[in-house]
Amino acid sequence: MKKRRKYLYSLGVAYYPEKEMLRLQKQAMLGWQFVGMNRWGFLTFEKQPPMAKKFAVDFFEGELSEESDYIALYEASGWHYISHYQKRYYYFEGNLDAPPIFSDQDSYQERINAEQRYLMKRAFLVTAIGALLLAVLYSIKTIWAWQDNAVWSFVFGICTGLLFVPAVVAIMSYLMGKLYKDRATYYKEPEKIANRQKVVRDLLLMALAGAIVGGIIGYIF
């Protein structure tokens, strides 16, 4: 029995949308049609006849009541809606001659900026959850010595780490902004910036930056 579905882990739609769309295009030419990304970050493909098409993903910051009009706007421009991820990232497909989804450099830069604001808001939400959990742990410390339990000590470490998620997101966004500072200029030719994006190198740089920041935080605290 031939495999009818396969999965690839996302490179990170927030930082590598251009490279991600190039992957979807290549998979379509190999006979694998993109159908969506699941909550775990895996891209899902279904077996289809090979097709030459291109893909686009946009960050949507509007209200859910505006979703139908938003999708209709893309449909009218020759882009067909595929699916969404968390009602924020909307995936479209089109013919190879479909127009760019952004009309100018400024509109694409605004999309990037809006996305970064969203990521920071989510990061602070995670920090708030971590702070709440730490408060609960400290409140029961007098009646239960959880610090002597390896599992709960590990949970304490995780909760503490959540406090620094905004710093991690800020560092990642800063590094990506420096590495690809001219990204918005390729709004008409996303494949060119996609070919310049080096995921492994970027991950190593982020890991190095994270280690330095982590060392500084560990020294201070």
Tab-separated table of C-alpha atoms in Angstrom:
chain	number	residue	atom	x	y	z
A	1	MET	CA	0.000	0.000	0.000
A	2	LYS	CA	1.458	3.314	-1.067
A	3	LYS	CA	1.807	6.098	1.441
A	4	ARG	CA	-0.899	8.717	0.878
A	5	ARG	CA	0.216	11.265	3.449
A	6	LYS	CA	3.528	12.534	4.774
A	7	TYR	CA	4.788	15.119	7.246
A	8	LEU	CA	7.692	17.550	7.299
A	9	TYR	CA	8.639	19.665	10.264
A	10	SER	CA	8.190	23.379	9.680
A	11	LEU	CA	11.309	25.514	9.436
A	12	GLY	CA	9.463	28.250	11.314
A	13	VAL	CA	6.784	30.165	9.447
A	14	ALA	CA	7.420	33.261	11.562
A	15	TYR	CA	11.035	33.617	10.438
A	16	TYR	CA	11.318	31.611	7.224
A	17	PRO	CA	8.026	32.018	5.327
A	18	GLU	CA	9.785	32.492	1.994
A	19	LYS	CA	11.880	29.345	2.372
A	20	GLU	CA	8.872	27.440	3.648
A	21	MET	CA	6.827	28.365	0.569
A	22	LEU	CA	9.656	27.223	-1.678
A	23	ARG	CA	9.537	23.840	0.084
A	24	LEU	CA	5.788	23.589	-0.559
A	25	GLN	CA	6.350	24.384	-4.231
A	26	LYS	CA	9.000	21.691	-4.564
A	27	GLN	CA	6.794	19.137	-2.810
A	28	ALA	CA	3.915	19.929	-5.167
A	29	MET	CA	6.189	19.240	-8.135
A	30	LEU	CA	7.040	15.885	-6.536
A	31	GLY	CA	3.362	15.017	-6.186
A	32	TRP	CA	2.755	16.060	-2.585
A	33	GLN	CA	0.071	18.677	-2.021
A	34	PHE	CA	0.275	20.795	1.118
A	35	VAL	CA	-2.960	20.684	3.155
A	36	GLY	CA	-1.998	22.434	6.391
A	37	MET	CA	0.204	22.664	9.453
A	38	ASN	CA	-0.864	20.937	12.651
A	39	ARG	CA	-0.562	22.266	16.182
A	40	TRP	CA	2.786	20.503	16.662
A	41	GLY	CA	4.407	22.387	13.809
A	42	PHE	CA	4.321	19.600	11.214
A	43	LEU	CA	3.462	20.387	7.611
A	44	THR	CA	0.959	17.859	6.243
A	45	PHE	CA	1.001	16.700	2.625
A	46	GLU	CA	-1.298	14.411	0.670
A	47	LYS	CA	-0.394	12.430	-2.439
A	48	GLN	CA	-1.549	14.190	-5.608
A	49	PRO	CA	-0.454	14.308	-9.255
A	50	PRO	CA	2.645	16.512	-9.632
A	51	MET	CA	1.720	20.136	-10.266
A	52	ALA	CA	3.605	23.355	-10.913
A	53	LYS	CA	2.210	25.991	-8.598
A	54	LYS	CA	3.423	28.456	-6.032
A	55	PHE	CA	2.425	29.132	-2.468
A	56	ALA	CA	2.124	32.088	-0.159
A	57	VAL	CA	1.512	32.590	3.540
A	58	ASP	CA	0.275	35.764	5.147
A	59	PHE	CA	0.035	36.911	8.738
A	60	PHE	CA	-3.519	37.987	9.572
A	61	GLU	CA	-4.002	40.333	12.514
A	62	GLY	CA	-7.657	41.161	11.922
A	63	GLU	CA	-10.779	39.994	13.736
A	64	LEU	CA	-12.424	36.660	12.957
A	65	SER	CA	-15.430	38.569	11.605
A	66	GLU	CA	-13.120	39.896	8.872
A	67	GLU	CA	-11.801	36.486	7.861
A	68	SER	CA	-14.208	35.841	4.978
A	69	ASP	CA	-13.525	39.232	3.384
A	70	TYR	CA	-9.801	38.719	3.875
A	71	ILE	CA	-9.845	35.356	2.089
A	72	ALA	CA	-12.134	36.713	-0.657
A	73	LEU	CA	-9.583	39.440	-1.374
A	74	TYR	CA	-6.921	36.817	-2.043
A	75	GLU	CA	-9.275	34.664	-4.084
A	76	ALA	CA	-10.039	37.650	-6.310
A	77	SER	CA	-6.311	38.112	-6.889
A	78	GLY	CA	-5.793	34.555	-8.117
A	79	TRP	CA	-4.767	32.968	-4.804
A	80	HIS	CA	-6.782	30.048	-3.463
A	81	TYR	CA	-7.135	29.478	0.254
A	82	ILE	CA	-5.703	26.213	1.621
A	83	SER	CA	-5.778	26.402	5.403
A	84	HIS	CA	-4.726	28.438	8.406
A	85	TYR	CA	-2.567	27.966	11.464
A	86	GLN	CA	-4.042	29.279	14.722
A	87	LYS	CA	-6.180	31.790	12.800
A	88	ARG	CA	-3.055	33.902	12.231
A	89	TYR	CA	-1.103	32.327	9.393
A	90	TYR	CA	-3.141	31.801	6.233
A	91	TYR	CA	-1.834	29.606	3.422
A	92	PHE	CA	-2.696	30.128	-0.232
A	93	GLU	CA	-1.782	28.534	-3.543
A	94	GLY	CA	-1.791	29.977	-7.036
A	95	ASN	CA	-0.607	29.505	-10.582
A	96	LEU	CA	2.998	30.357	-11.350
A	97	ASP	CA	1.843	33.659	-12.845
A	98	ALA	CA	-0.172	34.687	-9.779
A	99	PRO	CA	0.748	38.227	-8.648
A	100	PRO	CA	2.805	38.859	-5.476
A	101	ILE	CA	0.611	38.981	-2.379
A	102	PHE	CA	2.178	42.316	-1.393
A	103	SER	CA	1.995	45.352	-3.621
A	104	ASP	CA	5.015	47.185	-2.269
A	105	GLN	CA	7.943	47.005	0.127
A	106	ASP	CA	6.263	49.077	2.837
A	107	SER	CA	3.238	46.781	3.081
A	108	TYR	CA	5.490	43.738	3.458
A	109	GLN	CA	7.582	45.480	6.099
A	110	GLU	CA	4.412	46.322	8.008
A	111	ARG	CA	3.439	42.650	7.856
A	112	ILE	CA	6.817	41.710	9.346
A	113	ASN	CA	6.475	44.347	12.080
A	114	ALA	CA	2.927	43.257	12.956
A	115	GLU	CA	4.092	39.665	13.216
A	116	GLN	CA	6.926	40.615	15.573
A	117	ARG	CA	4.497	42.507	17.809
A	118	TYR	CA	2.255	39.456	17.918
A	119	LEU	CA	5.154	37.164	18.833
A	120	MET	CA	6.195	39.476	21.675
A	121	LYS	CA	2.634	39.573	23.032
A	122	ARG	CA	2.521	35.794	23.013
A	123	ALA	CA	5.916	35.681	24.715
A	124	PHE	CA	4.723	37.937	27.547
A	125	LEU	CA	1.635	35.744	27.938
A	126	VAL	CA	3.901	32.720	28.405
A	127	THR	CA	5.910	34.702	30.973
A	128	ALA	CA	2.725	35.565	32.865
A	129	ILE	CA	1.824	31.864	33.024
A	130	GLY	CA	5.319	31.044	34.269
A	131	ALA	CA	5.102	33.760	36.934
A	132	LEU	CA	1.713	32.462	38.076
A	133	LEU	CA	3.013	28.904	38.398
A	134	LEU	CA	6.047	30.125	40.349
A	135	ALA	CA	3.769	32.042	42.691
A	136	VAL	CA	1.783	28.858	43.320
A	137	LEU	CA	4.961	26.867	43.996
A	138	TYR	CA	6.242	29.455	46.437
A	139	SER	CA	2.870	29.679	48.192
A	140	ILE	CA	2.905	25.949	49.008
A	141	LYS	CA	6.588	25.823	49.857
A	142	THR	CA	5.901	26.162	53.578
A	143	ILE	CA	3.531	23.168	53.644
A	144	TRP	CA	5.283	20.941	51.131
A	145	ALA	CA	9.037	20.819	50.592
A	146	TRP	CA	8.745	20.355	46.831
A	147	GLN	CA	12.304	21.611	46.371
A	148	ASP	CA	13.486	18.212	47.663
A	149	ASN	CA	11.577	16.440	44.891
A	150	ALA	CA	13.536	16.087	41.643
A	151	VAL	CA	10.454	16.225	39.433
A	152	TRP	CA	9.043	19.370	41.015
A	153	SER	CA	12.452	20.991	41.072
A	154	PHE	CA	12.569	20.397	37.340
A	155	VAL	CA	9.108	21.981	37.008
A	156	PHE	CA	10.408	24.958	38.984
A	157	GLY	CA	13.294	25.297	36.540
A	158	ILE	CA	10.914	25.200	33.566
A	159	CYS	CA	8.679	27.850	35.117
A	160	THR	CA	11.690	30.039	35.793
A	161	GLY	CA	12.785	29.640	32.197
A	162	LEU	CA	9.372	30.841	31.014
A	163	LEU	CA	10.133	34.220	32.552
A	164	PHE	CA	12.804	34.804	29.927
A	165	VAL	CA	10.790	33.851	26.837
A	166	PRO	CA	10.356	37.526	25.798
A	167	ALA	CA	14.137	37.955	25.925
A	168	VAL	CA	14.586	34.882	23.713
A	169	VAL	CA	12.029	36.134	21.184
A	170	ALA	CA	13.620	39.588	21.211
A	171	ILE	CA	17.071	38.111	20.535
A	172	MET	CA	15.770	35.915	17.726
A	173	SER	CA	13.925	38.807	16.109
A	174	TYR	CA	16.970	41.056	16.409
A	175	LEU	CA	19.309	38.489	14.864
A	176	MET	CA	16.910	37.706	12.028
A	177	GLY	CA	16.449	41.404	11.405
A	178	LYS	CA	20.206	41.863	11.107
A	179	LEU	CA	20.824	38.768	9.008
A	180	TYR	CA	18.036	39.578	6.568
A	181	LYS	CA	17.647	43.327	6.950
A	182	ASP	CA	16.698	43.724	3.287
A	183	ARG	CA	14.039	40.990	3.411
A	184	ALA	CA	11.149	43.351	2.605
A	185	THR	CA	12.806	44.449	-0.631
A	186	TYR	CA	12.170	40.969	-2.040
A	187	TYR	CA	8.388	41.211	-1.744
A	188	LYS	CA	8.127	40.514	-5.495
A	189	GLU	CA	10.768	37.780	-5.566
A	190	PRO	CA	10.510	35.792	-2.307
A	191	GLU	CA	12.441	32.893	-3.814
A	192	LYS	CA	15.595	35.032	-3.901
A	193	ILE	CA	15.569	35.723	-0.159
A	194	ALA	CA	14.562	32.074	0.408
A	195	ASN	CA	17.750	30.910	-1.282
A	196	ARG	CA	19.782	33.171	1.009
A	197	GLN	CA	18.207	31.922	4.229
A	198	LYS	CA	20.496	29.481	6.063
A	199	VAL	CA	18.483	27.733	8.757
A	200	VAL	CA	21.282	25.674	10.348
A	201	ARG	CA	23.656	28.648	10.525
A	202	ASP	CA	20.941	30.833	12.014
A	203	LEU	CA	20.079	28.217	14.644
A	204	LEU	CA	23.731	27.977	15.667
A	205	LEU	CA	23.961	31.759	16.003
A	206	MET	CA	20.770	31.838	18.075
A	207	ALA	CA	22.031	29.020	20.276
A	208	LEU	CA	25.290	30.903	20.837
A	209	ALA	CA	23.441	34.110	21.674
A	210	GLY	CA	21.110	32.179	23.982
A	211	ALA	CA	24.044	30.548	25.751
A	212	ILE	CA	25.673	33.927	26.340
A	213	VAL	CA	22.463	35.467	27.680
A	214	GLY	CA	21.772	32.367	29.763
A	215	GLY	CA	25.267	32.522	31.231
A	216	ILE	CA	24.800	36.180	32.134
A	217	ILE	CA	21.427	35.487	33.749
A	218	GLY	CA	22.855	32.500	35.649
A	219	TYR	CA	25.753	34.628	36.890
A	220	ILE	CA	23.450	37.411	38.066
A	221	PHE	CA	20.942	35.146	39.773
